[in-house]
Coordinates of C-alpha atoms in Angstrom, one line a residue:
M27 CA 3.7 39.0 13.0
E28 CA 5.0 35.4 13.8
I29 CA 3.1 32.7 12.6
R30 CA 3.5 29.7 14.5
K31 CA 3.5 26.1 13.3
W32 CA 1.2 23.5 13.9
E33 CA 3.8 21.5 15.3
D34 CA 4.8 23.4 17.8
L35 CA 1.4 23.7 19.1
P36 CA 1.1 22.6 23.0
E37 CA 0.2 18.7 23.1
D38 CA -3.0 19.4 24.6
C39 CA -4.1 22.0 22.2
L40 CA -3.0 19.3 19.3
A41 CA -4.9 16.5 21.2
N42 CA -8.1 19.0 21.2
V43 CA -8.0 19.3 17.6
F44 CA -7.0 15.8 16.7
R45 CA -9.9 14.5 19.0
R46 CA -12.7 15.6 16.3
V47 CA -10.7 14.0 13.5
G48 CA -12.1 10.1 13.5
M49 CA -10.5 7.3 14.6
E50 CA -9.1 6.5 11.1
S51 CA -7.2 9.2 10.9
L52 CA -5.8 9.1 14.7
L53 CA -4.6 5.8 13.7
L54 CA -3.7 6.3 10.2
D55 CA -2.9 9.6 9.1
V56 CA -2.1 11.9 12.0
P57 CA 0.5 9.6 13.5
F58 CA 2.7 9.8 10.8
V59 CA 2.7 13.4 10.0
C60 CA 5.9 14.4 12.6
K61 CA 7.2 13.6 16.3
S62 CA 5.0 15.7 17.6
W63 CA 1.4 14.9 16.4
Y64 CA 2.8 11.2 17.1
R65 CA 3.0 12.2 20.7
A66 CA -0.3 14.1 20.4
T67 CA -2.6 10.8 19.5
L68 CA -0.9 9.3 22.5
N69 CA -3.4 11.7 24.5
P70 CA -6.3 9.4 26.1
F71 CA -8.8 12.8 25.2
C72 CA -8.2 11.6 21.5
W73 CA -10.0 8.7 22.1
E74 CA -13.5 10.0 23.6
R75 CA -15.3 8.3 20.5
L76 CA -14.5 4.9 19.4
D77 CA -16.5 3.4 15.9
F78 CA -16.0 -0.2 15.6
Y79 CA -19.4 -0.8 13.8
N80 CA -18.7 -1.1 10.1
I81 CA -15.5 -3.7 11.5
M82 CA -17.5 -7.1 12.0
F83 CA -16.5 -10.2 13.6
A84 CA -16.5 -13.3 11.5
P85 CA -17.9 -15.6 14.2
K86 CA -16.2 -18.9 13.6
D87 CA -12.4 -17.6 14.7
Y88 CA -12.5 -14.0 15.2
L89 CA -9.6 -13.8 13.8
F90 CA -10.5 -12.4 10.2
Y91 CA -12.9 -9.5 9.4
V92 CA -16.3 -9.0 7.6
I93 CA -17.0 -5.6 6.3
F94 CA -19.7 -4.1 6.0
D95 CA -19.5 -1.1 3.9
D96 CA -16.7 0.3 1.6
D97 CA -15.3 2.5 4.7
G98 CA -14.7 -0.1 6.8
V99 CA -12.8 -2.2 3.7
R100 CA -10.6 0.9 3.0
M101 CA -9.7 1.2 6.9
V102 CA -8.9 -2.5 7.9
H103 CA -6.8 -2.8 4.4
R104 CA -4.9 0.6 5.5
L105 CA -4.4 -0.7 9.0
M106 CA -3.1 -3.8 7.7
V107 CA -0.5 -2.3 5.1
E108 CA 0.9 0.2 7.5
Y109 CA 1.2 -1.5 10.6
R110 CA 2.2 -4.8 8.7
I111 CA -0.4 -7.1 10.0
K112 CA -0.8 -10.4 8.6
E113 CA -4.1 -11.4 10.8
F114 CA -6.7 -8.7 11.6
S115 CA -8.2 -9.0 15.0
V116 CA -11.0 -7.2 15.7
D117 CA -10.9 -8.1 19.7
S118 CA -7.2 -6.8 19.8
M119 CA -8.2 -3.9 18.4
I120 CA -11.4 -2.8 20.5
K121 CA -8.9 -4.1 24.1
F122 CA -5.8 -1.9 22.6
L123 CA -7.9 1.6 21.9
A124 CA -10.1 1.1 24.9
N125 CA -6.8 1.0 27.2
R126 CA -5.3 3.7 24.7
S127 CA -8.5 6.1 25.9
S128 CA -7.5 5.3 29.7
G129 CA -10.8 5.6 30.6
N130 CA -11.7 8.7 28.7
C131 CA -14.3 7.1 26.2
I132 CA -17.6 8.4 26.2
V133 CA -19.2 7.5 22.5
L134 CA -18.4 3.8 21.8
D135 CA -20.1 1.9 18.9
L136 CA -19.0 -1.8 18.7
P137 CA -19.4 -4.0 15.9
A138 CA -23.2 -4.1 14.2
N139 CA -23.2 -7.9 14.2
G140 CA -21.7 -8.3 17.9
C141 CA -18.6 -8.7 19.8
R142 CA -17.4 -11.5 22.3
E143 CA -18.9 -11.3 26.1
E144 CA -15.0 -11.4 27.2
V145 CA -14.3 -8.2 24.8
F146 CA -17.6 -6.6 25.9
R147 CA -16.9 -7.0 29.8
F148 CA -13.7 -5.6 28.9
V149 CA -14.0 -2.3 27.5
I150 CA -17.1 -2.0 30.1
D151 CA -14.4 -2.0 32.8
K152 CA -12.2 0.4 30.9
C153 CA -14.8 2.9 29.8
P154 CA -16.7 4.1 33.1
A155 CA -17.4 7.4 31.9
L156 CA -19.4 5.9 28.6
R157 CA -22.0 8.2 27.6
C158 CA -23.3 6.5 24.2
L159 CA -23.2 3.1 23.7
S160 CA -24.5 0.9 20.8
F161 CA -23.7 -2.9 20.8
S162 CA -25.3 -6.3 20.0
C163 CA -26.0 -9.4 22.1
N164 CA -25.8 -11.5 19.2
L165 CA -22.3 -13.4 20.4
F166 CA -22.7 -13.4 23.9
K167 CA -23.0 -17.2 25.6
T168 CA -24.4 -15.8 29.1
D169 CA -27.9 -14.7 29.9
H170 CA -28.3 -11.3 27.9
L171 CA -30.3 -9.9 30.7
S172 CA -27.8 -10.4 33.3
I173 CA -24.8 -8.8 31.2
I174 CA -26.9 -5.9 30.6
Q175 CA -27.8 -4.9 34.1
E176 CA -24.0 -5.4 34.7
L177 CA -23.3 -2.8 32.5
I178 CA -26.5 -0.1 33.2
E179 CA -24.5 -0.9 36.9
K180 CA -21.2 0.1 35.7
C181 CA -21.6 2.9 33.7
K182 CA -24.0 5.4 35.2
H183 CA -23.4 8.3 33.2
L184 CA -24.7 6.7 30.2
E185 CA -26.8 9.3 28.1
F186 CA -28.4 7.2 25.3
L187 CA -28.3 3.1 24.9
N188 CA -28.7 1.4 21.8
I189 CA -28.9 -2.6 21.9
L190 CA -29.0 -3.7 18.2
D191 CA -30.4 -6.9 17.2
F192 CA -33.0 -6.7 20.3
T193 CA -33.3 -10.4 21.4
V194 CA -33.6 -10.0 25.0
S195 CA -37.3 -10.6 26.5
N196 CA -36.8 -8.9 29.6
L197 CA -37.2 -5.3 28.4
K198 CA -39.3 -4.3 31.5
E199 CA -36.5 -5.1 33.5
I200 CA -33.8 -3.6 31.8
V201 CA -35.9 -0.4 31.2
A202 CA -36.7 -0.1 35.3
K203 CA -32.7 -0.9 36.1
I204 CA -31.5 2.0 33.2
G205 CA -34.5 4.3 35.2
R206 CA -32.7 3.7 39.0
N207 CA -29.1 3.9 37.6
C208 CA -28.8 5.9 34.9
Q209 CA -29.9 9.5 35.7
H210 CA -28.5 11.3 32.7
I211 CA -30.3 8.8 30.2
R212 CA -31.8 10.5 27.4
G213 CA -32.5 7.9 24.7
L214 CA -33.1 3.9 24.5
G215 CA -32.6 2.3 21.0
A216 CA -34.4 -1.2 21.3
P217 CA -35.4 -2.4 17.8
F218 CA -36.7 -6.1 17.2
A219 CA -38.7 -5.7 20.5
Y220 CA -41.9 -6.9 21.8
I221 CA -43.4 -4.0 23.4
G222 CA -46.7 -5.1 25.2
E223 CA -48.6 -4.0 28.2
E224 CA -45.6 -4.7 31.3
E225 CA -43.0 -2.8 28.5
A226 CA -45.1 0.3 27.6
A227 CA -45.8 0.6 31.6
A228 CA -42.2 0.0 32.3
I229 CA -41.0 2.4 29.7
V230 CA -43.6 5.3 30.9
T231 CA -43.3 4.7 34.6
N232 CA -39.0 4.8 34.5
L233 CA -38.3 6.9 31.5
P234 CA -40.7 9.6 31.5
N235 CA -38.7 12.3 30.4
I236 CA -36.9 10.4 27.6
N237 CA -35.9 12.5 24.3
Y238 CA -35.0 9.6 21.8
L239 CA -36.7 6.2 21.5
V240 CA -35.9 4.0 18.9
L241 CA -38.1 0.9 18.3
T242 CA -37.8 -0.3 14.6
H243 CA -38.8 -3.4 13.5
S244 CA -40.7 -4.1 16.6
R245 CA -44.0 -5.8 17.8
I246 CA -46.3 -2.9 19.5
D247 CA -50.0 -2.5 19.6
R248 CA -52.1 0.5 19.2
K249 CA -52.7 1.1 22.8
Y250 CA -49.3 0.8 23.7
L251 CA -48.0 3.0 21.5
V252 CA -51.0 5.5 22.9
E253 CA -49.6 4.8 26.3
I254 CA -46.1 5.6 25.4
L255 CA -47.1 9.1 23.3
Q256 CA -49.0 10.1 26.0
G257 CA -46.7 9.2 29.0
C258 CA -43.5 10.3 27.5
K259 CA -44.1 14.1 27.0
R260 CA -40.3 15.2 26.6
L261 CA -40.0 12.8 23.3
F262 CA -38.2 14.7 20.5
H263 CA -37.4 11.6 18.2
L264 CA -39.7 8.6 17.9
D265 CA -39.0 6.0 15.5
V266 CA -41.6 3.3 15.1
S267 CA -40.5 2.3 11.5
N268 CA -41.2 -1.1 9.9
C269 CA -43.3 -1.9 13.5
S270 CA -46.0 -4.6 13.4
G271 CA -49.3 -4.6 15.3
C272 CA -50.3 -1.1 14.8
K273 CA -51.5 1.3 11.9
I274 CA -50.4 5.2 12.0
D275 CA -53.6 7.1 11.3
D276 CA -54.9 10.7 12.0
K277 CA -55.1 10.1 15.6
L278 CA -52.0 9.1 16.7
L279 CA -50.2 11.8 14.3
E280 CA -52.3 14.0 16.8
L281 CA -51.1 12.3 19.7
A282 CA -48.0 12.6 18.0
S283 CA -47.9 16.3 17.4
H284 CA -45.5 17.3 19.9
I285 CA -42.3 15.3 19.1
H286 CA -39.9 17.0 16.2
T287 CA -39.1 13.5 14.6
F288 CA -41.8 11.0 14.5
K289 CA -40.7 8.2 12.2
Y290 CA -43.3 6.0 10.9
E291 CA -44.6 4.0 7.5
V292 CA -48.3 3.8 7.3

């Protein structure tokens, strides 16, 4: 029986394997094995998932990096050594990989402490097929609401949107926009949000079939949590950990009994 070598596999087969190994291996391991593997890593389908969450901007000049955990430290150090980079630019890295994906990126995690508005607009234009997006508005200079609305209009295939460090006061407008433009939406993350009467009504009215809702560290009164529990019958995962304004009791737990994962702090 003939045994085929990995390097002799067709490029599309290699790309189908390599797209599962993660961004770090695609940049720092796979390309250096052999020429055929290097060529395979240039296939846009290898870059469906881009994760910059742990590589964070330094707000003063954007040329140096601040690292969120040890994985980020290792990856950036290896990049600088392997590619002989003297000054690491998160801006350039994000743009480079967004371009390499050629519109095939479906999962994008931007730096946890934010990215520049210009970079954000760039990747949204380059990645129209996004299904899952996580980002922070922390470094945006323009009105946050207008930028998010622009994103929602362009990325109509979104299934999960996570807005880190939620500082936008117009949640009801954002939810309404999502409901009108993103027919495939299944999850919303809005930590640190304020959930009042209008916000709760907007969630129930515009996202009644939502499966995942993350409202950690938010302000939400009991009656509005009840409204969401009663109005969103298809919730599979609800996270209200570290929220203020509402104490979880037996009655609320009974209302939430249909939810597979209900995270809270008593």
